[in-house]
PDB file of C-alpha atoms in Angstrom:
ATOM      1  CA  MET F   1       3.229  -3.410   0.969  1.00 49.00           C
ATOM      2  CA  TRP F   2       0.528  -5.284  -0.872  1.00 45.00           C
ATOM      3  CA  SER F   3       0.533  -8.190  -3.266  1.00 45.00           C
ATOM      4  CA  SER F   4      -1.859  -8.511  -6.129  1.00 42.00           C
ATOM      5  CA  THR F   5      -2.270 -11.993  -7.570  1.00 38.00           C
ATOM      6  CA  CYS F   6      -4.696 -10.979 -10.302  1.00 36.00           C
ATOM      7  CA  GLN F   7      -6.118  -7.782 -11.719  1.00 38.00           C
ATOM      8  CA  LYS F   8      -9.876  -8.442 -11.852  1.00 39.00           C
ATOM      9  CA  CYS F   9     -10.498 -11.065  -9.161  1.00 38.00           C
ATOM     10  CA  SER F  10     -13.382 -10.670  -6.752  1.00 40.00           C
ATOM     11  CA  TRP F  11     -12.592 -13.881  -4.864  1.00 43.00           C
ATOM     12  CA  PRO F  12     -10.210 -14.809  -3.461  1.00 49.00           C
ATOM     13  CA  ASP F  13      -9.200 -11.337  -2.347  1.00 53.00           C
ATOM     14  CA  PRO F  14      -6.668 -10.096  -4.923  1.00 62.00           C
ATOM     15  CA  ASP F  15      -4.784  -7.873  -2.439  1.00 73.00           C
ATOM     16  CA  ASP F  16      -2.989  -9.295   0.592  1.00 79.00           C
ATOM     17  CA  LEU F  17      -1.290  -7.035   3.116  1.00 82.00           C
ATOM     18  CA  LEU F  18       2.305  -8.251   3.326  1.00 84.00           C
ATOM     19  CA  GLU F  19       3.625  -5.631   5.773  1.00 84.00           C
ATOM     20  CA  ALA F  20       2.678  -2.247   7.219  1.00 86.00           C
ATOM     21  CA  GLY F  21       4.794   0.350   8.959  1.00 87.00           C
ATOM     22  CA  TYR F  22       5.575   3.998   9.544  1.00 87.00           C
ATOM     23  CA  SER F  23       8.513   6.203   8.681  1.00 88.00           C
ATOM     24  CA  ASP F  24      10.759   7.499  11.450  1.00 88.00           C
ATOM     25  CA  ALA F  25      11.306  11.201  12.244  1.00 87.00           C
ATOM     26  CA  SER F  26      13.754  11.414   9.321  1.00 88.00           C
ATOM     27  CA  GLY F  27      11.328   9.787   6.880  1.00 87.00           C
ATOM     28  CA  ASN F  28      13.205   6.475   6.683  1.00 89.00           C
ATOM     29  CA  PHE F  29      11.398   3.147   6.706  1.00 87.00           C
ATOM     30  CA  GLN F  30      11.982  -0.544   6.064  1.00 88.00           C
ATOM     31  CA  LEU F  31       9.379  -3.135   5.133  1.00 87.00           C
ATOM     32  CA  LYS F  32       9.734  -6.873   4.614  1.00 84.00           C
ATOM     33  CA  GLY F  33       6.737  -9.010   3.785  1.00 83.00           C
ATOM     34  CA  SER F  34       6.024 -12.562   2.832  1.00 79.00           C
ATOM     35  CA  THR F  35       3.075 -14.651   1.733  1.00 79.00           C
ATOM     36  CA  VAL F  36       2.251 -18.113   0.477  1.00 78.00           C
ATOM     37  CA  GLU F  37       0.766 -18.031  -3.018  1.00 77.00           C
ATOM     38  CA  THR F  38       0.311 -20.572  -5.779  1.00 73.00           C
ATOM     39  CA  THR F  39       0.916 -17.981  -8.518  1.00 76.00           C
ATOM     40  CA  ASN F  40       3.353 -15.122  -9.052  1.00 79.00           C
ATOM     41  CA  ILE F  41       2.584 -11.900  -7.195  1.00 82.00           C
ATOM     42  CA  ASP F  42       2.873  -8.227  -8.067  1.00 84.00           C
ATOM     43  CA  VAL F  43       4.099  -6.292  -5.036  1.00 87.00           C
ATOM     44  CA  VAL F  44       2.876  -2.718  -4.578  1.00 89.00           C
ATOM     45  CA  LEU F  45       4.071  -0.182  -2.017  1.00 89.00           C
ATOM     46  CA  LYS F  46       1.166   2.060  -0.976  1.00 90.00           C
ATOM     47  CA  VAL F  47       2.098   5.324   0.748  1.00 90.00           C
ATOM     48  CA  TYR F  48      -0.612   7.164   2.696  1.00 89.00           C
ATOM     49  CA  HIS F  49       0.270  10.697   3.798  1.00 88.00           C
ATOM     50  CA  ASP F  50      -1.009  14.216   4.445  1.00 88.00           C
ATOM     51  CA  CYS F  51       2.026  16.192   3.236  1.00 88.00           C
ATOM     52  CA  ASP F  52       1.133  19.627   1.815  1.00 89.00           C
ATOM     53  CA  ASP F  53      -2.539  18.672   2.161  1.00 86.00           C
ATOM     54  CA  GLY F  54      -4.114  21.313   4.373  1.00 86.00           C
ATOM     55  CA  ILE F  55      -7.288  20.211   6.141  1.00 87.00           C
ATOM     56  CA  LYS F  56      -8.717  18.066   3.345  1.00 87.00           C
ATOM     57  CA  PRO F  57     -10.465  14.888   4.526  1.00 86.00           C
ATOM     58  CA  GLY F  58      -8.664  11.581   4.179  1.00 87.00           C
ATOM     59  CA  SER F  59      -5.114  10.895   3.111  1.00 89.00           C
ATOM     60  CA  ARG F  60      -3.244  11.145  -0.138  1.00 91.00           C
ATOM     61  CA  LYS F  61      -2.332   7.695  -1.505  1.00 91.00           C
ATOM     62  CA  ILE F  62       0.474   6.874  -3.912  1.00 91.00           C
ATOM     63  CA  LYS F  63       1.194   3.386  -5.258  1.00 92.00           C
ATOM     64  CA  PHE F  64       4.594   2.149  -6.445  1.00 92.00           C
ATOM     65  CA  LYS F  65       4.954  -1.239  -8.137  1.00 92.00           C
ATOM     66  CA  ILE F  66       8.047  -3.020  -6.864  1.00 90.00           C
ATOM     67  CA  PRO F  67      10.043  -4.533  -9.772  1.00 92.00           C
ATOM     68  CA  ASN F  68       9.730  -8.321 -10.028  1.00 88.00           C
ATOM     69  CA  SER F  69      13.505  -8.707  -9.746  1.00 90.00           C
ATOM     70  CA  TYR F  70      13.129  -7.750  -6.039  1.00 88.00           C
ATOM     71  CA  VAL F  71      10.418 -10.349  -5.353  1.00 86.00           C
ATOM     72  CA  THR F  72      12.006 -13.648  -4.336  1.00 84.00           C
ATOM     73  CA  GLU F  73      10.880 -17.010  -3.020  1.00 82.00           C
ATOM     74  CA  GLY F  74      11.332 -17.704   0.683  1.00 79.00           C
ATOM     75  CA  GLN F  75      11.332 -15.608   3.857  1.00 80.00           C
ATOM     76  CA  ASN F  76      14.607 -13.750   3.245  1.00 82.00           C
ATOM     77  CA  PRO F  77      14.936 -11.280   0.369  1.00 82.00           C
ATOM     78  CA  LYS F  78      17.877 -11.717  -1.967  1.00 85.00           C
ATOM     79  CA  LYS F  79      17.909  -8.015  -2.954  1.00 88.00           C
ATOM     80  CA  VAL F  80      16.846  -4.810  -1.213  1.00 89.00           C
ATOM     81  CA  PHE F  81      14.781  -2.272  -3.162  1.00 90.00           C
ATOM     82  CA  ASP F  82      15.764   1.317  -2.302  1.00 92.00           C
ATOM     83  CA  ILE F  83      12.973   3.661  -3.369  1.00 91.00           C
ATOM     84  CA  GLY F  84      15.249   6.640  -2.749  1.00 92.00           C
ATOM     85  CA  THR F  85      14.176  10.059  -1.525  1.00 92.00           C
ATOM     86  CA  LEU F  86      10.703  11.303  -2.438  1.00 90.00           C
ATOM     87  CA  ASN F  87       9.299  14.787  -1.943  1.00 91.00           C
ATOM     88  CA  LEU F  88       5.699  14.030  -0.971  1.00 90.00           C
ATOM     89  CA  GLU F  89       4.638  17.614  -1.666  1.00 91.00           C
ATOM     90  CA  THR F  90       4.717  16.515  -5.310  1.00 90.00           C
ATOM     91  CA  VAL F  91       1.330  15.610  -6.792  1.00 91.00           C
ATOM     92  CA  PHE F  92       1.762  12.292  -8.585  1.00 91.00           C
ATOM     93  CA  ALA F  93      -0.250  11.641 -11.760  1.00 91.00           C
ATOM     94  CA  SER F  94      -1.789   8.435 -10.407  1.00 90.00           C
ATOM     95  CA  GLU F  95      -2.333   9.790  -6.896  1.00 91.00           C
ATOM     96  CA  GLU F  96      -5.604   8.988  -5.136  1.00 91.00           C
ATOM     97  CA  ARG F  97      -7.362  10.183  -1.994  1.00 90.00           C
ATOM     98  CA  GLU F  98      -8.689   7.755   0.557  1.00 88.00           C
ATOM     99  CA  LEU F  99     -10.878   8.275   3.590  1.00 84.00           C
ATOM    100  CA  ILE F 100     -10.029   5.799   6.325  1.00 68.00           C
ATOM    101  CA  VAL F 101     -12.743   5.351   8.941  1.00 46.00           C
ATOM    102  CA  ASN F 102     -12.180   3.175  12.016  1.00 44.00           C
ATOM    103  CA  LYS F 103     -15.308   1.839  13.723  1.00 41.00           C
ATOM    104  CA  LYS F 104     -14.933  -0.686  16.526  1.00 40.00           C
ATOM    105  CA  ARG F 105     -12.768  -3.450  15.066  1.00 41.00           C
ATOM    106  CA  ARG F 106     -13.538  -2.664  11.460  1.00 45.00           C
ATOM    107  CA  ASN F 107     -11.727  -0.547   8.868  1.00 48.00           C
ATOM    108  CA  ILE F 108     -13.888   0.819   6.092  1.00 48.00           C
ATOM    109  CA  LEU F 109     -11.959   2.308   3.184  1.00 52.00           C
ATOM    110  CA  PHE F 110     -13.536   4.777   0.769  1.00 52.00           C
ATOM    111  CA  ASN F 111     -12.066   6.475  -2.266  1.00 51.00           C
ATOM    112  CA  TRP F 112     -12.444  10.196  -2.969  1.00 51.00           C
ATOM    113  CA  GLU F 113     -15.764   9.644  -4.777  1.00 52.00           C
ATOM    114  CA  ASN F 114     -17.061   8.055  -1.529  1.00 49.00           C
ATOM    115  CA  GLU F 115     -17.291   4.584  -3.093  1.00 50.00           C
ATOM    116  CA  LEU F 116     -16.620   1.623  -0.793  1.00 46.00           C
ATOM    117  CA  ILE F 117     -13.215   0.131  -1.598  1.00 48.00           C
ATOM    118  CA  ASP F 118     -12.698  -2.434   1.137  1.00 49.00           C
ATOM    119  CA  ASP F 119     -14.239  -3.600   4.392  1.00 45.00           C
ATOM    120  CA  ILE F 120     -11.696  -5.317   6.633  1.00 42.00           C
ATOM    121  CA  ILE F 121     -12.630  -6.917   9.951  1.00 39.00           C
ATOM    122  CA  PHE F 122      -9.815  -7.470  12.462  1.00 35.00           C
TER     123      PHE F 122
END
């Protein structure tokens, strides 16, 4: 889950990772994230997967904006957003492809056109 505090910011970083996780063997998952911000946030669920993808490099990436009515103040959510069941064989109109390269303690993210998206040092 990511938050975006503005659309065209270069600093501070407009996207903060709120939570990361994996689905279980049945495809179920739960995420709960929090952050401290001075402005409202737009929460986005990013799903990276290789379903029905063959041996293509990188992962398929789909983004889902979480409705604002599910974003609440404080550590404990007041409502739970159920995204339902998704067939990830489906090609979504806004789908992207991302190459994720791990080198030492650094993640370098590229999009399908091999343009640098993000450089994160852990």
